[in-house]
Amino acid sequence: MADRLAADHGPGEGETTRISVCYAALQAGDDRSSAVSDILTAAFAPDEVASVGDPAQATGPVLFPLEAPAADLARHLQEGAAPAAALADWVRRTQANLTLLRGHRRRLVLVALDALCAADPTCLEALSRRLKLELRADVPTSAPVLAAPLYLLLARELLASDPDAQALAEELRAMMTGGSGMAPTGLDAVTLIWSRDRQRQDALAEATQAGARLQTDLSRLNRDRKVAEDELDRLRERSAEEVEQVSLLRDTLAQTVQLIEDMETRLTSREAELDELRQAAAGQSDLLVGLEQQLKAAKKARAEQAHAAEQRHAALAQQGKQLEADLRAQLDALTEERDLLALSLQEALEQAAAQERDNTDLRGRVGDEKLLKAVNRAQDRRFQTALVERRLREEVLGCIILDTGEQLRTQQAETRQVRSDLDLRNEALAATEIRLADREKALKRAETRLADLDKALKAAATRHKAQTKTAEELTRTLAERTRGLAEASARIEDLSAELDRIYTSNSWKVTDPLRKARSRIPGSKP
């Protein structure tokens, strides 16, 4: 009783509006159920459109969408079912639906599915009155999706041929909301079939004309195909040549890149060697400066030593001359003294002889033996003294001569040593000058080699730039060839796809003239 009152008076203020729909008459996976929910939501704006499997579980009216009898049977006939089987299946399903409707007569609201999906205003107004819901004014409508008119006529004739089926259809139409006026009547269906047949004949005439045009187009396409195939062959040959050229360019580019890498490696080693040579040249320059300084110092020392040796030699020569003069003077003095001593000795001998004579005279005259002995002893002593003095003088003179000779020999040895040292120093200085000259020559050779390496480095850098530029040009050429190859391949693919599309088309406007044209070509398959 509460459900009936709610259905009679509609929802109260603040209550939730809900529309229950039972899709038992629709097959599983039928997408028209979502269309029904969308139409109900757009028409009445309920809070919920609920799908119920058992109408007894719902509160309030339950919409039961069902196709009209003729439309349902026509749809099955159009799907390929045999008339007897389609009618028997329709009768079975209709009896099951009527059993459900009779069991819930007060709760279920039978509504035409095609009218509801098309948002038919008459159907929606009837539902608004039945559900006590306000119908919105901006509900979009659409044309109903029905079977072909020919199948509708066949379905009506098939229902009219069976009284039981016609009775079931009349009972459904009596219970259905919004089921009138959607399907065309007999005259309308015949008129629609006639108009569609005229349209089909016109379309056939147009198709015949289109076939003639397609034959012309096919001839043109065959010519174009021949030209395209020739162009395709040329493009393939050109593509093969370009692929070979690209391969050669890649090999050349790889060789150029390897050559550039080798040159960069050699350039790096040459730069390292150049740095080492520069460092060695800098070290040799420093060594050369040091050697020059040492040479200058050695020359200066040699000059000083030579000057000192000359001065010493001059002093020694002067001393030798002075010593020789002194020795000669002393020798002259000793000779003179010896002569004097010899004279004195001669005089003493003469005096002794005279004394002997005197003694003889005295012996003869005086005969004094003691006096004669005393005189003889005195003379002997003077003679011995003179001999001793002479011997002493000779010894002193010999010592002086020996000392002077020793000094002369020592000075001569020192002079020879100084000369030997000077010769050794001169030889060392000459060797140093030779080494210095060799170092200067080596330095000049190093500078020449450094200049040659600089020139080689500049030439290598120039070649590297040229080869880099050549590699870039080869890369650009390779990219252009690759791009041209890609464009040619794309053009080939487009032509192949166009030919495949033409030959594999499913459109009768294309395939029918194409088959006719093929049948005219000897040896071709239709």
PDB file of C-alpha atoms in Angstrom, residues 96-290:
ATOM      1  CA  ALA A  96       7.814 -15.346 -20.961  1.00  0.00           C
ATOM      2  CA  ASN A  97       7.634 -11.528 -20.873  1.00  0.00           C
ATOM      3  CA  LEU A  98       3.820 -11.576 -20.535  1.00  0.00           C
ATOM      4  CA  THR A  99       4.102 -14.069 -17.687  1.00  0.00           C
ATOM      5  CA  LEU A 100       6.455 -11.663 -15.896  1.00  0.00           C
ATOM      6  CA  LEU A 101       4.217  -8.676 -16.662  1.00  0.00           C
ATOM      7  CA  ARG A 102       1.069 -10.440 -15.461  1.00  0.00           C
ATOM      8  CA  GLY A 103       2.769 -11.412 -12.223  1.00  0.00           C
ATOM      9  CA  HIS A 104       3.744  -7.797 -11.499  1.00  0.00           C
ATOM     10  CA  ARG A 105       0.980  -5.948 -13.349  1.00  0.00           C
ATOM     11  CA  ARG A 106       0.741  -3.111 -10.825  1.00  0.00           C
ATOM     12  CA  ARG A 107       4.498  -2.651 -10.453  1.00  0.00           C
ATOM     13  CA  LEU A 108       5.883  -3.086 -14.006  1.00  0.00           C
ATOM     14  CA  VAL A 109       5.439  -0.333 -16.587  1.00  0.00           C
ATOM     15  CA  LEU A 110       5.830  -1.724 -20.115  1.00  0.00           C
ATOM     16  CA  VAL A 111       7.434   0.884 -22.366  1.00  0.00           C
ATOM     17  CA  ALA A 112       8.343   0.713 -26.058  1.00  0.00           C
ATOM     18  CA  LEU A 113      12.106   0.409 -26.334  1.00  0.00           C
ATOM     19  CA  ASP A 114      12.416   2.120 -29.726  1.00  0.00           C
ATOM     20  CA  ALA A 115      10.286   5.076 -28.615  1.00  0.00           C
ATOM     21  CA  LEU A 116      12.218   5.444 -25.352  1.00  0.00           C
ATOM     22  CA  CYS A 117      15.621   5.293 -27.107  1.00  0.00           C
ATOM     23  CA  ALA A 118      14.407   7.924 -29.611  1.00  0.00           C
ATOM     24  CA  ALA A 119      13.173  10.145 -26.700  1.00  0.00           C
ATOM     25  CA  ASP A 120       9.679  10.243 -28.229  1.00  0.00           C
ATOM     26  CA  PRO A 121       7.780  13.123 -26.517  1.00  0.00           C
ATOM     27  CA  THR A 122       4.518  11.112 -26.347  1.00  0.00           C
ATOM     28  CA  CYS A 123       6.305   8.227 -24.621  1.00  0.00           C
ATOM     29  CA  LEU A 124       8.134  10.542 -22.191  1.00  0.00           C
ATOM     30  CA  GLU A 125       4.923  12.442 -21.296  1.00  0.00           C
ATOM     31  CA  ALA A 126       3.159   9.140 -20.593  1.00  0.00           C
ATOM     32  CA  LEU A 127       6.048   8.056 -18.368  1.00  0.00           C
ATOM     33  CA  SER A 128       5.991  11.430 -16.597  1.00  0.00           C
ATOM     34  CA  ARG A 129       2.323  10.931 -15.717  1.00  0.00           C
ATOM     35  CA  ARG A 130       2.897   7.316 -14.705  1.00  0.00           C
ATOM     36  CA  LEU A 131       6.005   8.024 -12.573  1.00  0.00           C
ATOM     37  CA  LYS A 132       4.706  11.338 -11.208  1.00  0.00           C
ATOM     38  CA  LEU A 133       7.973  13.008 -12.252  1.00  0.00           C
ATOM     39  CA  GLU A 134       8.409  16.350 -13.954  1.00  0.00           C
ATOM     40  CA  LEU A 135       9.541  16.107 -17.563  1.00  0.00           C
ATOM     41  CA  ARG A 136      12.326  18.447 -18.581  1.00  0.00           C
ATOM     42  CA  ALA A 137      11.715  20.610 -21.628  1.00  0.00           C
ATOM     43  CA  ASP A 138      15.182  20.366 -23.208  1.00  0.00           C
ATOM     44  CA  VAL A 139      15.286  16.620 -23.876  1.00  0.00           C
ATOM     45  CA  PRO A 140      16.963  16.010 -27.267  1.00  0.00           C
ATOM     46  CA  THR A 141      15.058  13.681 -29.576  1.00  0.00           C
ATOM     47  CA  SER A 142      16.353  11.457 -32.364  1.00  0.00           C
ATOM     48  CA  ALA A 143      14.966   9.277 -35.124  1.00  0.00           C
ATOM     49  CA  PRO A 144      14.072   5.738 -34.062  1.00  0.00           C
ATOM     50  CA  VAL A 145      16.407   2.941 -35.089  1.00  0.00           C
ATOM     51  CA  LEU A 146      14.089   0.469 -36.822  1.00  0.00           C
ATOM     52  CA  ALA A 147      14.484  -2.480 -39.122  1.00  0.00           C
ATOM     53  CA  ALA A 148      14.162  -2.093 -42.868  1.00  0.00           C
ATOM     54  CA  PRO A 149      10.581  -1.345 -44.066  1.00  0.00           C
ATOM     55  CA  LEU A 150      10.529  -4.550 -46.111  1.00  0.00           C
ATOM     56  CA  TYR A 151      11.258  -6.633 -43.010  1.00  0.00           C
ATOM     57  CA  LEU A 152       8.610  -4.673 -41.079  1.00  0.00           C
ATOM     58  CA  LEU A 153       6.015  -5.594 -43.740  1.00  0.00           C
ATOM     59  CA  LEU A 154       7.177  -9.208 -43.619  1.00  0.00           C
ATOM     60  CA  ALA A 155       6.948  -9.188 -39.810  1.00  0.00           C
ATOM     61  CA  ARG A 156       3.402  -7.762 -39.918  1.00  0.00           C
ATOM     62  CA  GLU A 157       2.339 -10.358 -42.484  1.00  0.00           C
ATOM     63  CA  LEU A 158       3.989 -13.097 -40.434  1.00  0.00           C
ATOM     64  CA  LEU A 159       2.160 -11.974 -37.253  1.00  0.00           C
ATOM     65  CA  ALA A 160      -1.121 -11.695 -39.150  1.00  0.00           C
ATOM     66  CA  SER A 161      -0.695 -15.234 -40.481  1.00  0.00           C
ATOM     67  CA  ASP A 162      -0.701 -16.716 -36.946  1.00  0.00           C
ATOM     68  CA  PRO A 163      -3.764 -15.921 -34.767  1.00  0.00           C
ATOM     69  CA  ASP A 164      -1.983 -16.817 -31.534  1.00  0.00           C
ATOM     70  CA  ALA A 165       0.943 -14.609 -32.370  1.00  0.00           C
ATOM     71  CA  GLN A 166      -1.425 -11.804 -33.396  1.00  0.00           C
ATOM     72  CA  ALA A 167      -3.242 -12.121 -30.063  1.00  0.00           C
ATOM     73  CA  LEU A 168       0.020 -11.920 -28.151  1.00  0.00           C
ATOM     74  CA  ALA A 169       1.012  -8.848 -30.180  1.00  0.00           C
ATOM     75  CA  GLU A 170      -2.345  -7.155 -29.488  1.00  0.00           C
ATOM     76  CA  GLU A 171      -1.988  -7.852 -25.767  1.00  0.00           C
ATOM     77  CA  LEU A 172       1.523  -6.350 -25.737  1.00  0.00           C
ATOM     78  CA  ARG A 173       0.396  -3.264 -27.671  1.00  0.00           C
ATOM     79  CA  ALA A 174      -2.447  -2.775 -25.212  1.00  0.00           C
ATOM     80  CA  MET A 175      -0.099  -2.857 -22.237  1.00  0.00           C
ATOM     81  CA  MET A 176       2.776  -0.866 -23.879  1.00  0.00           C
ATOM     82  CA  THR A 177       3.394   2.799 -23.211  1.00  0.00           C
ATOM     83  CA  GLY A 178       4.509   4.861 -26.230  1.00  0.00           C
ATOM     84  CA  GLY A 179       4.344   2.034 -28.748  1.00  0.00           C
ATOM     85  CA  SER A 180       2.074   3.689 -31.362  1.00  0.00           C
ATOM     86  CA  GLY A 181       3.204   5.841 -34.275  1.00  0.00           C
ATOM     87  CA  MET A 182       6.906   4.847 -34.298  1.00  0.00           C
ATOM     88  CA  ALA A 183       6.868   2.093 -36.949  1.00  0.00           C
ATOM     89  CA  PRO A 184       5.582   3.024 -40.412  1.00  0.00           C
ATOM     90  CA  THR A 185       2.134   1.762 -41.488  1.00  0.00           C
ATOM     91  CA  GLY A 186       1.541  -0.464 -44.497  1.00  0.00           C
ATOM     92  CA  LEU A 187       1.144   2.347 -47.031  1.00  0.00           C
ATOM     93  CA  ASP A 188       4.008   4.274 -45.497  1.00  0.00           C
ATOM     94  CA  ALA A 189       6.177   1.179 -45.538  1.00  0.00           C
ATOM     95  CA  VAL A 190       5.315   0.471 -49.185  1.00  0.00           C
ATOM     96  CA  THR A 191       5.970   4.115 -50.084  1.00  0.00           C
ATOM     97  CA  LEU A 192       9.266   3.986 -48.200  1.00  0.00           C
ATOM     98  CA  ILE A 193      10.209   0.729 -49.921  1.00  0.00           C
ATOM     99  CA  TRP A 194       9.296   2.220 -53.332  1.00  0.00           C
ATOM    100  CA  SER A 195      11.296   5.372 -52.633  1.00  0.00           C
ATOM    101  CA  ARG A 196      14.251   3.329 -51.486  1.00  0.00           C
ATOM    102  CA  ASP A 197      13.956   1.148 -54.608  1.00  0.00           C
ATOM    103  CA  ARG A 198      13.957   4.288 -56.771  1.00  0.00           C
ATOM    104  CA  GLN A 199      16.955   5.506 -54.827  1.00  0.00           C
ATOM    105  CA  ARG A 200      18.605   2.140 -55.371  1.00  0.00           C
ATOM    106  CA  GLN A 201      17.908   2.306 -59.129  1.00  0.00           C
ATOM    107  CA  ASP A 202      19.259   5.849 -59.263  1.00  0.00           C
ATOM    108  CA  ALA A 203      22.261   4.703 -57.287  1.00  0.00           C
ATOM    109  CA  LEU A 204      22.670   1.772 -59.698  1.00  0.00           C
ATOM    110  CA  ALA A 205      22.573   4.146 -62.671  1.00  0.00           C
ATOM    111  CA  GLU A 206      25.055   6.369 -60.949  1.00  0.00           C
ATOM    112  CA  ALA A 207      27.117   3.275 -60.182  1.00  0.00           C
ATOM    113  CA  THR A 208      26.996   2.278 -63.868  1.00  0.00           C
ATOM    114  CA  GLN A 209      28.175   5.734 -64.840  1.00  0.00           C
ATOM    115  CA  ALA A 210      30.728   5.565 -62.076  1.00  0.00           C
ATOM    116  CA  GLY A 211      31.781   2.152 -63.425  1.00  0.00           C
ATOM    117  CA  ALA A 212      32.359   3.687 -66.836  1.00  0.00           C
ATOM    118  CA  ARG A 213      34.285   6.469 -65.217  1.00  0.00           C
ATOM    119  CA  LEU A 214      36.131   3.898 -63.159  1.00  0.00           C
ATOM    120  CA  GLN A 215      36.992   1.954 -66.315  1.00  0.00           C
ATOM    121  CA  THR A 216      38.395   5.148 -67.749  1.00  0.00           C
ATOM    122  CA  ASP A 217      40.122   5.806 -64.469  1.00  0.00           C
ATOM    123  CA  LEU A 218      41.291   2.199 -64.421  1.00  0.00           C
ATOM    124  CA  SER A 219      42.829   2.573 -67.857  1.00  0.00           C
ATOM    125  CA  ARG A 220      44.460   5.752 -66.693  1.00  0.00           C
ATOM    126  CA  LEU A 221      45.492   4.002 -63.481  1.00  0.00           C
ATOM    127  CA  ASN A 222      46.933   1.114 -65.498  1.00  0.00           C
ATOM    128  CA  ARG A 223      48.907   3.587 -67.553  1.00  0.00           C
ATOM    129  CA  ASP A 224      49.880   5.399 -64.381  1.00  0.00           C
ATOM    130  CA  ARG A 225      50.670   2.046 -62.818  1.00  0.00           C
ATOM    131  CA  LYS A 226      52.925   1.167 -65.743  1.00  0.00           C
ATOM    132  CA  VAL A 227      54.591   4.547 -65.441  1.00  0.00           C
ATOM    133  CA  ALA A 228      54.741   4.130 -61.653  1.00  0.00           C
ATOM    134  CA  GLU A 229      56.213   0.637 -62.023  1.00  0.00           C
ATOM    135  CA  ASP A 230      58.806   1.974 -64.455  1.00  0.00           C
ATOM    136  CA  GLU A 231      59.466   4.851 -62.089  1.00  0.00           C
ATOM    137  CA  LEU A 232      59.545   2.341 -59.237  1.00  0.00           C
ATOM    138  CA  ASP A 233      62.119   0.244 -61.098  1.00  0.00           C
ATOM    139  CA  ARG A 234      64.174   3.346 -61.800  1.00  0.00           C
ATOM    140  CA  LEU A 235      63.818   4.421 -58.194  1.00  0.00           C
ATOM    141  CA  ARG A 236      64.845   0.966 -57.025  1.00  0.00           C
ATOM    142  CA  GLU A 237      67.876   1.006 -59.320  1.00  0.00           C
ATOM    143  CA  ARG A 238      68.653   4.519 -58.175  1.00  0.00           C
ATOM    144  CA  SER A 239      68.065   3.468 -54.575  1.00  0.00           C
ATOM    145  CA  ALA A 240      70.440   0.530 -55.048  1.00  0.00           C
ATOM    146  CA  GLU A 241      73.018   2.878 -56.569  1.00  0.00           C
ATOM    147  CA  GLU A 242      72.478   5.398 -53.799  1.00  0.00           C
ATOM    148  CA  VAL A 243      72.702   2.620 -51.200  1.00  0.00           C
ATOM    149  CA  GLU A 244      75.987   1.553 -52.768  1.00  0.00           C
ATOM    150  CA  GLN A 245      77.136   5.184 -52.855  1.00  0.00           C
ATOM    151  CA  VAL A 246      76.037   5.609 -49.246  1.00  0.00           C
ATOM    152  CA  SER A 247      77.972   2.457 -48.344  1.00  0.00           C
ATOM    153  CA  LEU A 248      81.027   3.801 -50.170  1.00  0.00           C
ATOM    154  CA  LEU A 249      80.568   7.172 -48.498  1.00  0.00           C
ATOM    155  CA  ARG A 250      80.282   5.472 -45.124  1.00  0.00           C
ATOM    156  CA  ASP A 251      83.444   3.478 -45.803  1.00  0.00           C
ATOM    157  CA  THR A 252      85.201   6.634 -46.997  1.00  0.00           C
ATOM    158  CA  LEU A 253      83.913   8.513 -43.988  1.00  0.00           C
ATOM    159  CA  ALA A 254      85.078   5.738 -41.663  1.00  0.00           C
ATOM    160  CA  GLN A 255      88.505   5.750 -43.325  1.00  0.00           C
ATOM    161  CA  THR A 256      88.620   9.541 -43.121  1.00  0.00           C
ATOM    162  CA  VAL A 257      87.617   9.463 -39.467  1.00  0.00           C
ATOM    163  CA  GLN A 258      90.276   6.802 -38.789  1.00  0.00           C
ATOM    164  CA  LEU A 259      92.828   8.875 -40.711  1.00  0.00           C
ATOM    165  CA  ILE A 260      91.842  11.961 -38.732  1.00  0.00           C
ATOM    166  CA  GLU A 261      92.153  10.004 -35.482  1.00  0.00           C
ATOM    167  CA  ASP A 262      95.588   8.722 -36.565  1.00  0.00           C
ATOM    168  CA  MET A 263      96.661  12.230 -37.518  1.00  0.00           C
ATOM    169  CA  GLU A 264      95.361  13.564 -34.220  1.00  0.00           C
ATOM    170  CA  THR A 265      97.344  10.850 -32.433  1.00  0.00           C
ATOM    171  CA  ARG A 266     100.485  11.678 -34.430  1.00  0.00           C
ATOM    172  CA  LEU A 267      99.818  15.374 -33.922  1.00  0.00           C
ATOM    173  CA  THR A 268      99.519  14.815 -30.182  1.00  0.00           C
ATOM    174  CA  SER A 269     102.786  12.829 -30.157  1.00  0.00           C
ATOM    175  CA  ARG A 270     104.460  15.506 -32.292  1.00  0.00           C
ATOM    176  CA  GLU A 271     103.223  18.195 -29.905  1.00  0.00           C
ATOM    177  CA  ALA A 272     104.551  16.198 -26.953  1.00  0.00           C
ATOM    178  CA  GLU A 273     107.880  15.700 -28.766  1.00  0.00           C
ATOM    179  CA  LEU A 274     107.897  19.403 -29.641  1.00  0.00           C
ATOM    180  CA  ASP A 275     107.325  20.296 -25.997  1.00  0.00           C
ATOM    181  CA  GLU A 276     110.164  17.973 -24.999  1.00  0.00           C
ATOM    182  CA  LEU A 277     112.413  19.528 -27.637  1.00  0.00           C
ATOM    183  CA  ARG A 278     111.448  22.986 -26.478  1.00  0.00           C
ATOM    184  CA  GLN A 279     112.247  22.025 -22.904  1.00  0.00           C
ATOM    185  CA  ALA A 280     115.521  20.420 -24.060  1.00  0.00           C
ATOM    186  CA  ALA A 281     116.308  23.522 -26.134  1.00  0.00           C
ATOM    187  CA  ALA A 282     115.545  25.708 -23.146  1.00  0.00           C
ATOM    188  CA  GLY A 283     117.806  23.489 -20.998  1.00  0.00           C
ATOM    189  CA  GLN A 284     120.519  23.555 -23.663  1.00  0.00           C
ATOM    190  CA  SER A 285     120.152  27.321 -23.923  1.00  0.00           C
ATOM    191  CA  ASP A 286     120.632  27.588 -20.177  1.00  0.00           C
ATOM    192  CA  LEU A 287     123.562  25.157 -20.408  1.00  0.00           C
ATOM    193  CA  LEU A 288     124.977  27.143 -23.331  1.00  0.00           C
ATOM    194  CA  VAL A 289     124.703  30.356 -21.350  1.00  0.00           C
ATOM    195  CA  GLY A 290     126.449  28.640 -18.425  1.00  0.00           C
TER     196      GLY A 290
END
